[in-house]
Amino acid sequence: MTKKLSERIAERIEREKSNSRVVNKASLISLKNDIQEARSAGWSLRQIWITLSEEKKIKVTYQAFCKQIKAYLDNETKQFETTLTQKQKHKASVNEQKITPQKNKSSSFEFSNVANKEDIL
């Protein structure tokens, strides 16, 4: 038995919708180096989007473009930066351990699990 027209329309829209997402993501990833180069040169996302749209290299709205940049490209940059900052923090902590002198154990806090009766009253 054939499906109703509304069901067929819904299926077609879902197919086109998923295909356009894949195409948009692929086009964005293929332009990744150009986009990152333009951003590092100081161009705004809006100017980059306008240029790529006029050249018909991307077919997304500005909002979708910004969302895709944040999801795909900024994520890679953040992962690289966090790796660098983790290495820098580790180096700083190692340097602090080497530089700071060892404290006397008598001046540090010591926990005793035996309660003093004077402290309780």
PDB file of N, CA, C and O in Angstrom, residues 56-100:
ATOM      1  N   LYS A  56      29.314  32.091  -3.505  1.00  0.00           N
ATOM      2  CA  LYS A  56      28.495  30.872  -3.536  1.00  0.00           C
ATOM      3  C   LYS A  56      29.281  29.635  -3.098  1.00  0.00           C
ATOM      4  O   LYS A  56      29.051  28.527  -3.579  1.00  0.00           O
ATOM      5  N   LYS A  57      30.196  29.838  -2.141  1.00  0.00           N
ATOM      6  CA  LYS A  57      30.936  28.712  -1.588  1.00  0.00           C
ATOM      7  C   LYS A  57      30.205  28.094  -0.406  1.00  0.00           C
ATOM      8  O   LYS A  57      30.439  26.942  -0.079  1.00  0.00           O
ATOM      9  N   ILE A  58      29.350  28.882   0.243  1.00  0.00           N
ATOM     10  CA  ILE A  58      28.505  28.365   1.321  1.00  0.00           C
ATOM     11  C   ILE A  58      27.083  28.817   1.079  1.00  0.00           C
ATOM     12  O   ILE A  58      26.851  29.853   0.460  1.00  0.00           O
ATOM     13  N   LYS A  59      26.129  28.023   1.583  1.00  0.00           N
ATOM     14  CA  LYS A  59      24.713  28.330   1.391  1.00  0.00           C
ATOM     15  C   LYS A  59      23.983  28.271   2.726  1.00  0.00           C
ATOM     16  O   LYS A  59      22.989  27.580   2.862  1.00  0.00           O
ATOM     17  N   VAL A  60      24.513  28.973   3.715  1.00  0.00           N
ATOM     18  CA  VAL A  60      23.891  28.979   5.037  1.00  0.00           C
ATOM     19  C   VAL A  60      23.656  30.412   5.468  1.00  0.00           C
ATOM     20  O   VAL A  60      24.274  31.346   4.951  1.00  0.00           O
ATOM     21  N   THR A  61      22.757  30.576   6.432  1.00  0.00           N
ATOM     22  CA  THR A  61      22.528  31.903   6.984  1.00  0.00           C
ATOM     23  C   THR A  61      23.708  32.287   7.864  1.00  0.00           C
ATOM     24  O   THR A  61      24.536  31.451   8.238  1.00  0.00           O
ATOM     25  N   TYR A  62      23.781  33.562   8.200  1.00  0.00           N
ATOM     26  CA  TYR A  62      24.873  34.039   9.048  1.00  0.00           C
ATOM     27  C   TYR A  62      24.842  33.360  10.416  1.00  0.00           C
ATOM     28  O   TYR A  62      25.880  32.970  10.950  1.00  0.00           O
ATOM     29  N   GLN A  63      23.641  33.189  10.973  1.00  0.00           N
ATOM     30  CA  GLN A  63      23.511  32.557  12.278  1.00  0.00           C
ATOM     31  C   GLN A  63      24.021  31.109  12.233  1.00  0.00           C
ATOM     32  O   GLN A  63      24.731  30.652  13.128  1.00  0.00           O
ATOM     33  N   ALA A  64      23.643  30.385  11.186  1.00  0.00           N
ATOM     34  CA  ALA A  64      24.095  29.005  11.046  1.00  0.00           C
ATOM     35  C   ALA A  64      25.610  28.961  10.840  1.00  0.00           C
ATOM     36  O   ALA A  64      26.291  28.080  11.372  1.00  0.00           O
ATOM     37  N   PHE A  65      26.134  29.908  10.090  1.00  0.00           N
ATOM     38  CA  PHE A  65      27.577  29.983   9.862  1.00  0.00           C
ATOM     39  C   PHE A  65      28.319  30.177  11.178  1.00  0.00           C
ATOM     40  O   PHE A  65      29.288  29.469  11.465  1.00  0.00           O
ATOM     41  N   CYS A  66      27.843  31.102  12.006  1.00  0.00           N
ATOM     42  CA  CYS A  66      28.478  31.354  13.309  1.00  0.00           C
ATOM     43  C   CYS A  66      28.404  30.115  14.198  1.00  0.00           C
ATOM     44  O   CYS A  66      29.369  29.769  14.881  1.00  0.00           O
ATOM     45  N   LYS A  67      27.255  29.462  14.181  1.00  0.00           N
ATOM     46  CA  LYS A  67      27.088  28.251  14.992  1.00  0.00           C
ATOM     47  C   LYS A  67      28.045  27.155  14.530  1.00  0.00           C
ATOM     48  O   LYS A  67      28.650  26.460  15.347  1.00  0.00           O
ATOM     49  N   GLN A  68      28.199  27.005  13.216  1.00  0.00           N
ATOM     50  CA  GLN A  68      29.094  25.984  12.686  1.00  0.00           C
ATOM     51  C   GLN A  68      30.552  26.319  12.993  1.00  0.00           C
ATOM     52  O   GLN A  68      31.338  25.435  13.319  1.00  0.00           O
ATOM     53  N   ILE A  69      30.904  27.579  12.909  1.00  0.00           N
ATOM     54  CA  ILE A  69      32.270  27.996  13.249  1.00  0.00           C
ATOM     55  C   ILE A  69      32.552  27.652  14.703  1.00  0.00           C
ATOM     56  O   ILE A  69      33.598  27.095  15.033  1.00  0.00           O
ATOM     57  N   LYS A  70      31.611  27.965  15.565  1.00  0.00           N
ATOM     58  CA  LYS A  70      31.797  27.681  16.990  1.00  0.00           C
ATOM     59  C   LYS A  70      31.899  26.176  17.239  1.00  0.00           C
ATOM     60  O   LYS A  70      32.729  25.724  18.011  1.00  0.00           O
ATOM     61  N   ALA A  71      31.081  25.405  16.565  1.00  0.00           N
ATOM     62  CA  ALA A  71      31.045  23.961  16.800  1.00  0.00           C
ATOM     63  C   ALA A  71      32.250  23.235  16.211  1.00  0.00           C
ATOM     64  O   ALA A  71      32.823  22.366  16.859  1.00  0.00           O
ATOM     65  N   TYR A  72      32.654  23.570  14.997  1.00  0.00           N
ATOM     66  CA  TYR A  72      33.659  22.784  14.304  1.00  0.00           C
ATOM     67  C   TYR A  72      35.064  23.376  14.398  1.00  0.00           C
ATOM     68  O   TYR A  72      36.012  22.664  14.651  1.00  0.00           O
ATOM     69  N   LEU A  73      35.187  24.673  14.182  1.00  0.00           N
ATOM     70  CA  LEU A  73      36.524  25.259  14.109  1.00  0.00           C
ATOM     71  C   LEU A  73      37.027  25.754  15.456  1.00  0.00           C
ATOM     72  O   LEU A  73      38.175  25.523  15.809  1.00  0.00           O
ATOM     73  N   ASP A  74      36.178  26.447  16.221  1.00  0.00           N
ATOM     74  CA  ASP A  74      36.620  26.962  17.511  1.00  0.00           C
ATOM     75  C   ASP A  74      36.920  25.831  18.478  1.00  0.00           C
ATOM     76  O   ASP A  74      37.789  25.945  19.332  1.00  0.00           O
ATOM     77  N   ASN A  75      36.224  24.728  18.349  1.00  0.00           N
ATOM     78  CA  ASN A  75      36.445  23.584  19.230  1.00  0.00           C
ATOM     79  C   ASN A  75      37.872  23.056  19.070  1.00  0.00           C
ATOM     80  O   ASN A  75      38.546  22.749  20.039  1.00  0.00           O
ATOM     81  N   GLU A  76      38.357  22.953  17.844  1.00  0.00           N
ATOM     82  CA  GLU A  76      39.722  22.490  17.609  1.00  0.00           C
ATOM     83  C   GLU A  76      40.735  23.470  18.188  1.00  0.00           C
ATOM     84  O   GLU A  76      41.720  23.070  18.790  1.00  0.00           O
ATOM     85  N   THR A  77      40.470  24.772  18.035  1.00  0.00           N
ATOM     86  CA  THR A  77      41.372  25.788  18.562  1.00  0.00           C
ATOM     87  C   THR A  77      41.410  25.726  20.080  1.00  0.00           C
ATOM     88  O   THR A  77      42.474  25.811  20.687  1.00  0.00           O
ATOM     89  N   LYS A  78      40.255  25.562  20.714  1.00  0.00           N
ATOM     90  CA  LYS A  78      40.205  25.491  22.172  1.00  0.00           C
ATOM     91  C   LYS A  78      40.948  24.268  22.684  1.00  0.00           C
ATOM     92  O   LYS A  78      41.632  24.335  23.692  1.00  0.00           O
ATOM     93  N   GLN A  79      40.807  23.135  21.998  1.00  0.00           N
ATOM     94  CA  GLN A  79      41.513  21.931  22.422  1.00  0.00           C
ATOM     95  C   GLN A  79      43.018  22.151  22.354  1.00  0.00           C
ATOM     96  O   GLN A  79      43.753  21.748  23.244  1.00  0.00           O
ATOM     97  N   PHE A  80      43.489  22.819  21.314  1.00  0.00           N
ATOM     98  CA  PHE A  80      44.914  23.102  21.177  1.00  0.00           C
ATOM     99  C   PHE A  80      45.376  24.052  22.282  1.00  0.00           C
ATOM    100  O   PHE A  80      46.418  23.839  22.892  1.00  0.00           O
ATOM    101  N   GLU A  81      44.574  25.102  22.558  1.00  0.00           N
ATOM    102  CA  GLU A  81      44.938  26.064  23.594  1.00  0.00           C
ATOM    103  C   GLU A  81      44.932  25.429  24.977  1.00  0.00           C
ATOM    104  O   GLU A  81      45.802  25.715  25.792  1.00  0.00           O
ATOM    105  N   THR A  82      43.956  24.579  25.268  1.00  0.00           N
ATOM    106  CA  THR A  82      43.923  23.946  26.588  1.00  0.00           C
ATOM    107  C   THR A  82      45.108  23.014  26.766  1.00  0.00           C
ATOM    108  O   THR A  82      45.660  22.920  27.854  1.00  0.00           O
ATOM    109  N   THR A  83      45.533  22.363  25.702  1.00  0.00           N
ATOM    110  CA  THR A  83      46.718  21.513  25.790  1.00  0.00           C
ATOM    111  C   THR A  83      47.941  22.355  26.120  1.00  0.00           C
ATOM    112  O   THR A  83      48.744  21.995  26.973  1.00  0.00           O
ATOM    113  N   LEU A  84      48.051  23.518  25.479  1.00  0.00           N
ATOM    114  CA  LEU A  84      49.175  24.400  25.760  1.00  0.00           C
ATOM    115  C   LEU A  84      49.127  24.916  27.187  1.00  0.00           C
ATOM    116  O   LEU A  84      50.140  24.915  27.884  1.00  0.00           O
ATOM    117  N   THR A  85      47.950  25.361  27.644  1.00  0.00           N
ATOM    118  CA  THR A  85      47.858  25.899  28.998  1.00  0.00           C
ATOM    119  C   THR A  85      48.113  24.815  30.030  1.00  0.00           C
ATOM    120  O   THR A  85      48.711  25.094  31.067  1.00  0.00           O
ATOM    121  N   GLN A  86      47.693  23.595  29.784  1.00  0.00           N
ATOM    122  CA  GLN A  86      47.970  22.510  30.716  1.00  0.00           C
ATOM    123  C   GLN A  86      49.467  22.261  30.817  1.00  0.00           C
ATOM    124  O   GLN A  86      50.002  22.056  31.899  1.00  0.00           O
ATOM    125  N   LYS A  87      50.162  22.312  29.708  1.00  0.00           N
ATOM    126  CA  LYS A  87      51.611  22.128  29.720  1.00  0.00           C
ATOM    127  C   LYS A  87      52.286  23.276  30.464  1.00  0.00           C
ATOM    128  O   LYS A  87      53.220  23.057  31.234  1.00  0.00           O
ATOM    129  N   GLN A  88      51.799  24.509  30.245  1.00  0.00           N
ATOM    130  CA  GLN A  88      52.379  25.664  30.926  1.00  0.00           C
ATOM    131  C   GLN A  88      52.139  25.592  32.426  1.00  0.00           C
ATOM    132  O   GLN A  88      53.032  25.903  33.217  1.00  0.00           O
ATOM    133  N   LYS A  89      50.946  25.187  32.842  1.00  0.00           N
ATOM    134  CA  LYS A  89      50.657  25.061  34.266  1.00  0.00           C
ATOM    135  C   LYS A  89      51.531  23.994  34.903  1.00  0.00           C
ATOM    136  O   LYS A  89      52.024  24.163  36.011  1.00  0.00           O
ATOM    137  N   HIS A  90      51.722  22.900  34.188  1.00  0.00           N
ATOM    138  CA  HIS A  90      52.555  21.821  34.716  1.00  0.00           C
ATOM    139  C   HIS A  90      53.994  22.313  34.891  1.00  0.00           C
ATOM    140  O   HIS A  90      54.627  22.054  35.921  1.00  0.00           O
ATOM    141  N   LYS A  91      54.512  23.035  33.907  1.00  0.00           N
ATOM    142  CA  LYS A  91      55.868  23.566  34.004  1.00  0.00           C
ATOM    143  C   LYS A  91      55.979  24.540  35.166  1.00  0.00           C
ATOM    144  O   LYS A  91      56.963  24.532  35.901  1.00  0.00           O
ATOM    145  N   ALA A  92      54.966  25.393  35.352  1.00  0.00           N
ATOM    146  CA  ALA A  92      54.984  26.363  36.441  1.00  0.00           C
ATOM    147  C   ALA A  92      54.965  25.665  37.792  1.00  0.00           C
ATOM    148  O   ALA A  92      55.689  26.052  38.714  1.00  0.00           O
ATOM    149  N   SER A  93      54.159  24.618  37.937  1.00  0.00           N
ATOM    150  CA  SER A  93      54.093  23.904  39.211  1.00  0.00           C
ATOM    151  C   SER A  93      55.402  23.185  39.500  1.00  0.00           C
ATOM    152  O   SER A  93      55.860  23.130  40.638  1.00  0.00           O
ATOM    153  N   VAL A  94      56.030  22.649  38.465  1.00  0.00           N
ATOM    154  CA  VAL A  94      57.319  21.982  38.646  1.00  0.00           C
ATOM    155  C   VAL A  94      58.368  23.003  39.069  1.00  0.00           C
ATOM    156  O   VAL A  94      59.161  22.760  39.982  1.00  0.00           O
ATOM    157  N   ASN A  95      58.341  24.176  38.440  1.00  0.00           N
ATOM    158  CA  ASN A  95      59.289  25.230  38.795  1.00  0.00           C
ATOM    159  C   ASN A  95      59.070  25.713  40.228  1.00  0.00           C
ATOM    160  O   ASN A  95      60.014  25.985  40.951  1.00  0.00           O
ATOM    161  N   GLU A  96      57.823  25.846  40.649  1.00  0.00           N
ATOM    162  CA  GLU A  96      57.513  26.277  42.017  1.00  0.00           C
ATOM    163  C   GLU A  96      58.028  25.256  43.016  1.00  0.00           C
ATOM    164  O   GLU A  96      58.545  25.617  44.060  1.00  0.00           O
ATOM    165  N   GLN A  97      57.868  23.994  42.718  1.00  0.00           N
ATOM    166  CA  GLN A  97      58.334  22.954  43.629  1.00  0.00           C
ATOM    167  C   GLN A  97      59.849  22.991  43.761  1.00  0.00           C
ATOM    168  O   GLN A  97      60.391  22.753  44.825  1.00  0.00           O
ATOM    169  N   LYS A  98      60.528  23.312  42.690  1.00  0.00           N
ATOM    170  CA  LYS A  98      61.983  23.379  42.742  1.00  0.00           C
ATOM    171  C   LYS A  98      62.447  24.616  43.508  1.00  0.00           C
ATOM    172  O   LYS A  98      63.434  24.565  44.224  1.00  0.00           O
ATOM    173  N   ILE A  99      61.736  25.727  43.369  1.00  0.00           N
ATOM    174  CA  ILE A  99      62.164  27.000  43.944  1.00  0.00           C
ATOM    175  C   ILE A  99      61.792  27.117  45.416  1.00  0.00           C
ATOM    176  O   ILE A  99      62.590  27.566  46.229  1.00  0.00           O
ATOM    177  N   THR A 100      60.578  26.729  45.781  1.00  0.00           N
ATOM    178  CA  THR A 100      60.133  26.925  47.159  1.00  0.00           C
ATOM    179  C   THR A 100      60.856  25.980  48.102  1.00  0.00           C
ATOM    180  O   THR A 100      60.984  24.796  47.835  1.00  0.00           O
TER     181      THR A 100
END
